[in-house]
Amino acid sequence: MTGPLVPFREIVLKVHSRCDLACDHCYVYEHVDQSWRTRPKAITDEAVSWTARRLAEHAETHALPSVTVILHGGEPLLAGPARLRRVCEELTGALAGSGTRLDLRIHTNGLQLSARYLDLFAEFGVRVGISLDGDKAANDRHRRFADGRSSHPLVLRAVGLLREERYRRLDLGLLCTVDVRNDPVAVYDALMELRPPRIDFLLPHATWAQPPVRPDGSPTAYADWLLAVFDRWDEQGRPVPVRLFESVLSTLGGGPALTESLGLAPTDLVVVETDGTLEQVDSLKSAYEGAAATGFDVRRHAFDEVAGHPGVRARQLGLAGVSGECRRCPLVRSCGGGLYTHRYGEDGGFDHRSVYCEDLAALIRGVEDRTATRGVPAALIEPEALAAEQLELTRMVLAELNGALDGRGGEEWAEVWELAGEVERRRPEALDGVLAHPYARGWLLGCWEGAGRGGA
């Protein structure tokens, strides 16, 4: 594969490889790749130091203006405040004075979130995204403790803490995994009640080998669910950014995708595991054992070496990197063939359309149908508005004709003009009726042309 390397602008740093929930839809623990079992529970000091060194090296090599590091897991808060402080200090120190801005984030289930963590995050500017799948019924369908207990009350407590004035600037928003068995409007309303700064809806990871759940068998079940949410969001005036919807709207308008699950932009993400192993995007763990592996680690390899890995390069080819079927599709610049992981087939390859292909097509077309007329003059699409515009134009012609005659129309025209003015004052609808006659404007234009040559 040819072409320049695409530098990594986003690093997912696994600071803990275990979790305090037992979500049955989790791609880390419940899907085919079980490599987490061989990783250290918490990231090692050596892995932290080498990651910071490699990050600074990569930023300098490519003169990156900014880089994002997402503290991830498992559940990253299980690493504890002391280890998280070490991570923040090492990363911040490595880029200090480099000209590269560090954007630190953490994605958490929120169960362990407390003031001591948030005070630490405030110190280093770490923004916090919390996973929540909606109301209690929706959230508890998957996001439960191993003994079946609900996690919902603890997540709400975490969201409430993050909304306090002293921490509000750290709030990154809510991440919600879609389950079509949940009521879409109820889920959206429950999330909106928490007044998040943004919402991100995620399709559950699935492949052609392990297809997504479709309770009613509908090939567009996920699109139908998301469009119901879109309608609610849209009719409320789009009160908060919803990344999936804004990405579709952006690509439909010729702009960039705003999420890796859509669009043709090259991947710019690398994962560092708790032992320092460097891997491709985490969702590949849903495809097969070792799908995300690169054979590299932060001690022996620079990020540029990972950027040249065939698996990474395959996701940097734009249109050439999707299947032939996708390249022939008119929607490909919006959907981008879907998330790379979701293309994995039973033949062991990724040269397929997304397992969510029909959903993505229905979603994109649904959003386009709902918004295509936005910004188009009403006169072009609404008969009543068109008639009103035509009538206004005829009135303008009448006024222009009177000006063009400039008293040369004689007494008869003067009487007509005076009568028109009187009717306009007393019964404007009557004048509208006369001017709306299909021949009225043609006659007026003929008179206007004649007036320009010296006669009416």
Tab-separated table of N, CA, C and O in Angstrom, residues 345-429:
chain	number	residue	atom	x	y	z
A	345	GLY	N	-16.534	-10.665	7.444
A	345	GLY	CA	-17.407	-11.716	6.939
A	345	GLY	C	-17.015	-13.101	7.411
A	345	GLY	O	-15.938	-13.314	7.981
A	346	GLU	N	-17.872	-14.057	7.142
A	346	GLU	CA	-17.621	-15.434	7.554
A	346	GLU	C	-16.443	-16.052	6.801
A	346	GLU	O	-15.909	-17.087	7.205
A	347	ASP	N	-16.030	-15.399	5.693
A	347	ASP	CA	-14.870	-15.880	4.945
A	347	ASP	C	-13.558	-15.416	5.567
A	347	ASP	O	-12.478	-15.720	5.055
A	348	GLY	N	-13.653	-14.657	6.675
A	348	GLY	CA	-12.451	-14.206	7.371
A	348	GLY	C	-11.870	-12.921	6.843
A	348	GLY	O	-10.769	-12.529	7.236
A	349	GLY	N	-12.585	-12.212	5.971
A	349	GLY	CA	-12.079	-10.965	5.425
A	349	GLY	C	-13.004	-9.789	5.681
A	349	GLY	O	-14.121	-9.952	6.188
A	350	PHE	N	-12.538	-8.598	5.305
A	350	PHE	CA	-13.288	-7.361	5.534
A	350	PHE	C	-13.782	-6.718	4.240
A	350	PHE	O	-14.317	-5.618	4.271
A	351	ASP	N	-13.611	-7.427	3.111
A	351	ASP	CA	-14.000	-6.860	1.818
A	351	ASP	C	-15.496	-7.079	1.578
A	351	ASP	O	-15.914	-7.741	0.616
A	352	HIS	N	-16.286	-6.518	2.465
A	352	HIS	CA	-17.737	-6.682	2.410
A	352	HIS	C	-18.404	-5.354	2.753
A	352	HIS	O	-17.776	-4.466	3.326
A	353	ARG	N	-19.661	-5.237	2.424
A	353	ARG	CA	-20.443	-4.114	2.924
A	353	ARG	C	-20.687	-4.337	4.408
A	353	ARG	O	-20.515	-5.445	4.931
A	354	SER	N	-21.089	-3.300	5.098
A	354	SER	CA	-21.346	-3.390	6.535
A	354	SER	C	-22.523	-4.315	6.827
A	354	SER	O	-23.489	-4.384	6.053
A	355	VAL	N	-22.443	-5.004	7.949
A	355	VAL	CA	-23.581	-5.815	8.382
A	355	VAL	C	-24.775	-4.925	8.708
A	355	VAL	O	-25.920	-5.375	8.756
A	356	TYR	N	-24.530	-3.611	8.860
A	356	TYR	CA	-25.586	-2.614	9.068
A	356	TYR	C	-25.881	-1.836	7.780
A	356	TYR	O	-26.453	-0.747	7.845
A	357	CYS	N	-25.504	-2.379	6.632
A	357	CYS	CA	-25.612	-1.649	5.367
A	357	CYS	C	-27.017	-1.088	5.137
A	357	CYS	O	-27.179	0.104	4.847
A	358	GLU	N	-28.025	-1.915	5.249
A	358	GLU	CA	-29.387	-1.436	4.973
A	358	GLU	C	-29.839	-0.420	6.013
A	358	GLU	O	-30.581	0.512	5.696
A	359	ASP	N	-29.377	-0.580	7.239
A	359	ASP	CA	-29.682	0.421	8.273
A	359	ASP	C	-29.034	1.758	7.934
A	359	ASP	O	-29.677	2.812	8.039
A	360	LEU	N	-27.757	1.726	7.556
A	360	LEU	CA	-27.053	2.969	7.247
A	360	LEU	C	-27.683	3.675	6.055
A	360	LEU	O	-27.850	4.899	6.063
A	361	ALA	N	-28.055	2.901	5.036
A	361	ALA	CA	-28.692	3.498	3.860
A	361	ALA	C	-30.020	4.138	4.236
A	361	ALA	O	-30.335	5.269	3.821
A	362	ALA	N	-30.821	3.423	5.039
A	362	ALA	CA	-32.130	3.962	5.448
A	362	ALA	C	-31.971	5.183	6.344
A	362	ALA	O	-32.743	6.141	6.252
A	363	LEU	N	-30.946	5.167	7.204
A	363	LEU	CA	-30.703	6.309	8.084
A	363	LEU	C	-30.298	7.535	7.272
A	363	LEU	O	-30.851	8.631	7.457
A	364	ILE	N	-29.351	7.362	6.379
A	364	ILE	CA	-28.869	8.494	5.578
A	364	ILE	C	-29.978	9.049	4.700
A	364	ILE	O	-30.204	10.265	4.636
A	365	ARG	N	-30.713	8.155	4.029
A	365	ARG	CA	-31.819	8.622	3.176
A	365	ARG	C	-32.925	9.252	4.016
A	365	ARG	O	-33.551	10.238	3.598
A	366	GLY	N	-33.166	8.692	5.195
A	366	GLY	CA	-34.195	9.253	6.067
A	366	GLY	C	-33.860	10.654	6.526
A	366	GLY	O	-34.709	11.549	6.513
A	367	VAL	N	-32.604	10.866	6.913
A	367	VAL	CA	-32.174	12.207	7.321
A	367	VAL	C	-32.219	13.152	6.125
A	367	VAL	O	-32.661	14.302	6.238
A	368	GLU	N	-31.778	12.663	4.973
A	368	GLU	CA	-31.787	13.502	3.772
A	368	GLU	C	-33.211	13.905	3.396
A	368	GLU	O	-33.477	15.073	3.085
A	369	ASP	N	-34.136	12.953	3.435
A	369	ASP	CA	-35.528	13.257	3.097
A	369	ASP	C	-36.124	14.285	4.048
A	369	ASP	O	-36.921	15.137	3.647
A	370	ARG	N	-35.727	14.189	5.321
A	370	ARG	CA	-36.288	15.089	6.326
A	370	ARG	C	-35.696	16.492	6.257
A	370	ARG	O	-36.288	17.433	6.761
A	371	THR	N	-34.528	16.607	5.655
A	371	THR	CA	-33.842	17.904	5.696
A	371	THR	C	-33.545	18.482	4.318
A	371	THR	O	-33.043	19.604	4.236
A	372	ALA	N	-33.880	17.765	3.255
A	372	ALA	CA	-33.510	18.214	1.916
A	372	ALA	C	-34.113	19.560	1.555
A	372	ALA	O	-33.528	20.338	0.805
A	373	THR	N	-35.297	19.844	2.105
A	373	THR	CA	-35.966	21.101	1.746
A	373	THR	C	-35.566	22.260	2.648
A	373	THR	O	-35.990	23.389	2.416
A	374	ARG	N	-34.730	21.995	3.678
A	374	ARG	CA	-34.286	23.072	4.551
A	374	ARG	C	-33.423	24.035	3.749
A	374	ARG	O	-32.511	23.643	3.046
A	375	GLY	N	-33.702	25.305	3.856
A	375	GLY	CA	-32.917	26.301	3.154
A	375	GLY	C	-33.360	26.538	1.725
A	375	GLY	O	-32.840	27.417	1.050
A	376	VAL	N	-34.321	25.724	1.226
A	376	VAL	CA	-34.863	25.944	-0.113
A	376	VAL	C	-36.022	26.918	0.010
A	376	VAL	O	-36.888	26.758	0.870
A	377	PRO	N	-36.085	27.956	-0.816
A	377	PRO	CA	-37.194	28.904	-0.721
A	377	PRO	C	-38.544	28.191	-0.779
A	377	PRO	O	-38.748	27.287	-1.602
A	378	ALA	N	-39.460	28.600	0.114
A	378	ALA	CA	-40.765	27.946	0.177
A	378	ALA	C	-41.487	27.994	-1.157
A	378	ALA	O	-42.239	27.079	-1.509
A	379	ALA	N	-41.251	29.046	-1.939
A	379	ALA	CA	-41.943	29.201	-3.223
A	379	ALA	C	-41.603	28.081	-4.200
A	379	ALA	O	-42.332	27.844	-5.155
A	380	LEU	N	-40.470	27.381	-3.943
A	380	LEU	CA	-40.082	26.303	-4.845
A	380	LEU	C	-40.741	24.988	-4.502
A	380	LEU	O	-40.724	24.065	-5.314
A	381	ILE	N	-41.305	24.875	-3.323
A	381	ILE	CA	-41.831	23.573	-2.910
A	381	ILE	C	-43.261	23.625	-2.368
A	381	ILE	O	-43.902	22.593	-2.238
A	382	GLU	N	-43.796	24.826	-2.083
A	382	GLU	CA	-45.139	24.947	-1.525
A	382	GLU	C	-46.011	25.752	-2.488
A	382	GLU	O	-45.722	26.917	-2.778
A	383	PRO	N	-47.097	25.153	-3.018
A	383	PRO	CA	-47.956	25.839	-3.992
A	383	PRO	C	-48.476	27.183	-3.509
A	383	PRO	O	-48.494	28.162	-4.268
A	384	GLU	N	-48.904	27.267	-2.250
A	384	GLU	CA	-49.438	28.529	-1.737
A	384	GLU	C	-48.358	29.603	-1.697
A	384	GLU	O	-48.602	30.774	-2.036
A	385	ALA	N	-47.155	29.203	-1.282
A	385	ALA	CA	-46.050	30.159	-1.241
A	385	ALA	C	-45.668	30.599	-2.650
A	385	ALA	O	-45.358	31.770	-2.890
A	386	LEU	N	-45.717	29.659	-3.600
A	386	LEU	CA	-45.409	30.004	-4.983
A	386	LEU	C	-46.418	31.015	-5.531
A	386	LEU	O	-46.046	32.010	-6.173
A	387	ALA	N	-47.715	30.778	-5.244
A	387	ALA	CA	-48.756	31.701	-5.709
A	387	ALA	C	-48.560	33.093	-5.118
A	387	ALA	O	-48.725	34.111	-5.802
A	388	ALA	N	-48.183	33.145	-3.826
A	388	ALA	CA	-47.965	34.431	-3.167
A	388	ALA	C	-46.778	35.173	-3.796
A	388	ALA	O	-46.827	36.390	-4.006
A	389	GLU	N	-45.710	34.426	-4.109
A	389	GLU	CA	-44.540	35.048	-4.746
A	389	GLU	C	-44.901	35.576	-6.138
A	389	GLU	O	-44.484	36.666	-6.535
A	390	GLN	N	-45.694	34.794	-6.878
A	390	GLN	CA	-46.096	35.219	-8.222
A	390	GLN	C	-46.958	36.476	-8.156
A	390	GLN	O	-46.819	37.404	-8.962
A	391	LEU	N	-47.863	36.526	-7.171
A	391	LEU	CA	-48.740	37.683	-7.008
A	391	LEU	C	-47.929	38.931	-6.669
A	391	LEU	O	-48.168	40.020	-7.199
A	392	GLU	N	-46.949	38.751	-5.790
A	392	GLU	CA	-46.097	39.884	-5.420
A	392	GLU	C	-45.309	40.397	-6.639
A	392	GLU	O	-45.131	41.599	-6.816
A	393	LEU	N	-44.873	39.461	-7.461
A	393	LEU	CA	-44.150	39.848	-8.669
A	393	LEU	C	-45.059	40.648	-9.620
A	393	LEU	O	-44.638	41.655	-10.201
A	394	THR	N	-46.315	40.213	-9.754
A	394	THR	CA	-47.259	40.922	-10.612
A	394	THR	C	-47.520	42.327	-10.091
A	394	THR	O	-47.612	43.300	-10.855
A	395	ARG	N	-47.620	42.450	-8.771
A	395	ARG	CA	-47.814	43.771	-8.169
A	395	ARG	C	-46.615	44.673	-8.482
A	395	ARG	O	-46.771	45.867	-8.757
A	396	MET	N	-45.426	44.100	-8.432
A	396	MET	CA	-44.232	44.893	-8.737
A	396	MET	C	-44.243	45.355	-10.200
A	396	MET	O	-43.871	46.489	-10.505
A	397	VAL	N	-44.694	44.476	-11.099
A	397	VAL	CA	-44.782	44.848	-12.509
A	397	VAL	C	-45.775	45.998	-12.700
A	397	VAL	O	-45.526	46.954	-13.447
A	398	LEU	N	-46.926	45.911	-11.981
A	398	LEU	CA	-47.933	46.958	-12.058
A	398	LEU	C	-47.341	48.300	-11.616
A	398	LEU	O	-47.523	49.335	-12.280
A	399	ALA	N	-46.610	48.286	-10.504
A	399	ALA	CA	-46.013	49.514	-9.992
A	399	ALA	C	-44.945	50.044	-10.942
A	399	ALA	O	-44.842	51.259	-11.186
A	400	GLU	N	-44.151	49.124	-11.507
A	400	GLU	CA	-43.102	49.545	-12.436
A	400	GLU	C	-43.717	50.138	-13.717
A	400	GLU	O	-43.198	51.105	-14.282
A	401	LEU	N	-44.849	49.558	-14.150
A	401	LEU	CA	-45.519	50.078	-15.335
A	401	LEU	C	-45.998	51.502	-15.110
A	401	LEU	O	-45.820	52.389	-15.960
A	402	ASN	N	-46.579	51.721	-13.936
A	402	ASN	CA	-47.050	53.070	-13.633
A	402	ASN	C	-45.891	54.067	-13.645
A	402	ASN	O	-46.014	55.188	-14.140
A	403	GLY	N	-44.743	53.617	-13.106
A	403	GLY	CA	-43.586	54.490	-13.116
A	403	GLY	C	-43.061	54.739	-14.520
A	403	GLY	O	-42.637	55.850	-14.855
A	404	ALA	N	-43.119	53.681	-15.347
A	404	ALA	CA	-42.607	53.820	-16.716
A	404	ALA	C	-43.475	54.757	-17.549
A	404	ALA	O	-42.974	55.510	-18.395
A	405	LEU	N	-44.797	54.703	-17.303
A	405	LEU	CA	-45.700	55.592	-18.049
A	405	LEU	C	-45.455	57.057	-17.693
A	405	LEU	O	-45.571	57.949	-18.536
A	406	ASP	N	-45.148	57.295	-16.411
A	406	ASP	CA	-44.782	58.643	-15.955
A	406	ASP	C	-45.762	59.714	-16.472
A	406	ASP	O	-45.368	60.735	-17.033
A	407	GLY	N	-47.073	59.409	-16.257
A	407	GLY	CA	-48.105	60.377	-16.643
A	407	GLY	C	-48.504	60.311	-18.099
A	407	GLY	O	-49.367	61.068	-18.548
A	408	ARG	N	-47.854	59.405	-18.906
A	408	ARG	CA	-48.157	59.335	-20.332
A	408	ARG	C	-49.298	58.366	-20.660
A	408	ARG	O	-49.582	58.104	-21.814
A	409	GLY	N	-49.939	57.815	-19.619
A	409	GLY	CA	-51.014	56.858	-19.866
A	409	GLY	C	-52.362	57.511	-20.092
A	409	GLY	O	-53.344	56.816	-20.374
A	410	GLY	N	-52.438	58.796	-19.937
A	410	GLY	CA	-53.693	59.502	-20.161
A	410	GLY	C	-54.627	59.370	-18.982
A	410	GLY	O	-54.338	58.744	-17.958
A	411	GLU	N	-55.812	59.980	-19.140
A	411	GLU	CA	-56.790	59.983	-18.053
A	411	GLU	C	-57.278	58.579	-17.729
A	411	GLU	O	-57.547	58.247	-16.572
A	412	GLU	N	-57.396	57.768	-18.762
A	412	GLU	CA	-57.912	56.411	-18.541
A	412	GLU	C	-56.988	55.623	-17.616
A	412	GLU	O	-57.442	54.966	-16.681
A	413	TRP	N	-55.667	55.683	-17.887
A	413	TRP	CA	-54.728	54.957	-17.010
A	413	TRP	C	-54.715	55.553	-15.605
A	413	TRP	O	-54.663	54.809	-14.619
A	414	ALA	N	-54.819	56.885	-15.524
A	414	ALA	CA	-54.824	57.533	-14.209
A	414	ALA	C	-56.008	57.056	-13.386
A	414	ALA	O	-55.896	56.817	-12.179
A	415	GLU	N	-57.179	56.906	-14.042
A	415	GLU	CA	-58.363	56.426	-13.327
A	415	GLU	C	-58.179	54.975	-12.881
A	415	GLU	O	-58.568	54.599	-11.767
A	416	VAL	N	-57.574	54.157	-13.757
A	416	VAL	CA	-57.330	52.741	-13.395
A	416	VAL	C	-56.376	52.663	-12.200
A	416	VAL	O	-56.604	51.902	-11.255
A	417	TRP	N	-55.313	53.426	-12.239
A	417	TRP	CA	-54.329	53.400	-11.136
A	417	TRP	C	-54.955	53.859	-9.827
A	417	TRP	O	-54.729	53.259	-8.773
A	418	GLU	N	-55.788	54.922	-9.903
A	418	GLU	CA	-56.455	55.420	-8.694
A	418	GLU	C	-57.429	54.385	-8.154
A	418	GLU	O	-57.517	54.173	-6.940
A	419	LEU	N	-58.154	53.706	-9.084
A	419	LEU	CA	-59.109	52.675	-8.656
A	419	LEU	C	-58.383	51.507	-7.998
A	419	LEU	O	-58.832	50.991	-6.966
A	420	ALA	N	-57.265	51.109	-8.589
A	420	ALA	CA	-56.481	50.011	-8.012
A	420	ALA	C	-56.033	50.355	-6.598
A	420	ALA	O	-56.073	49.525	-5.687
A	421	GLY	N	-55.614	51.603	-6.407
A	421	GLY	CA	-55.187	52.026	-5.069
A	421	GLY	C	-56.323	52.002	-4.082
A	421	GLY	O	-56.162	51.592	-2.913
A	422	GLU	N	-57.515	52.414	-4.512
A	422	GLU	CA	-58.679	52.419	-3.627
A	422	GLU	C	-59.076	50.993	-3.245
A	422	GLU	O	-59.385	50.708	-2.086
A	423	VAL	N	-59.088	50.088	-4.243
A	423	VAL	CA	-59.413	48.678	-3.964
A	423	VAL	C	-58.387	48.078	-3.008
A	423	VAL	O	-58.732	47.316	-2.103
A	424	GLU	N	-57.110	48.415	-3.214
A	424	GLU	CA	-56.045	47.897	-2.344
A	424	GLU	C	-56.262	48.325	-0.900
A	424	GLU	O	-56.037	47.547	0.035
A	425	ARG	N	-56.739	49.554	-0.700
A	425	ARG	CA	-56.976	50.034	0.665
A	425	ARG	C	-58.183	49.377	1.299
A	425	ARG	O	-58.176	49.073	2.484
A	426	ARG	N	-59.239	49.174	0.500
A	426	ARG	CA	-60.505	48.688	1.076
A	426	ARG	C	-60.614	47.157	1.038
A	426	ARG	O	-61.071	46.556	2.003
A	427	ARG	N	-60.276	46.567	-0.104
A	427	ARG	CA	-60.433	45.115	-0.232
A	427	ARG	C	-59.229	44.560	-1.007
A	427	ARG	O	-59.328	44.251	-2.194
A	428	PRO	N	-58.080	44.427	-0.335
A	428	PRO	CA	-56.866	43.979	-1.029
A	428	PRO	C	-57.025	42.609	-1.686
A	428	PRO	O	-56.421	42.339	-2.713
A	429	GLU	N	-57.894	41.751	-1.100
A	429	GLU	CA	-58.079	40.427	-1.682
A	429	GLU	C	-58.731	40.495	-3.060
A	429	GLU	O	-58.517	39.633	-3.921
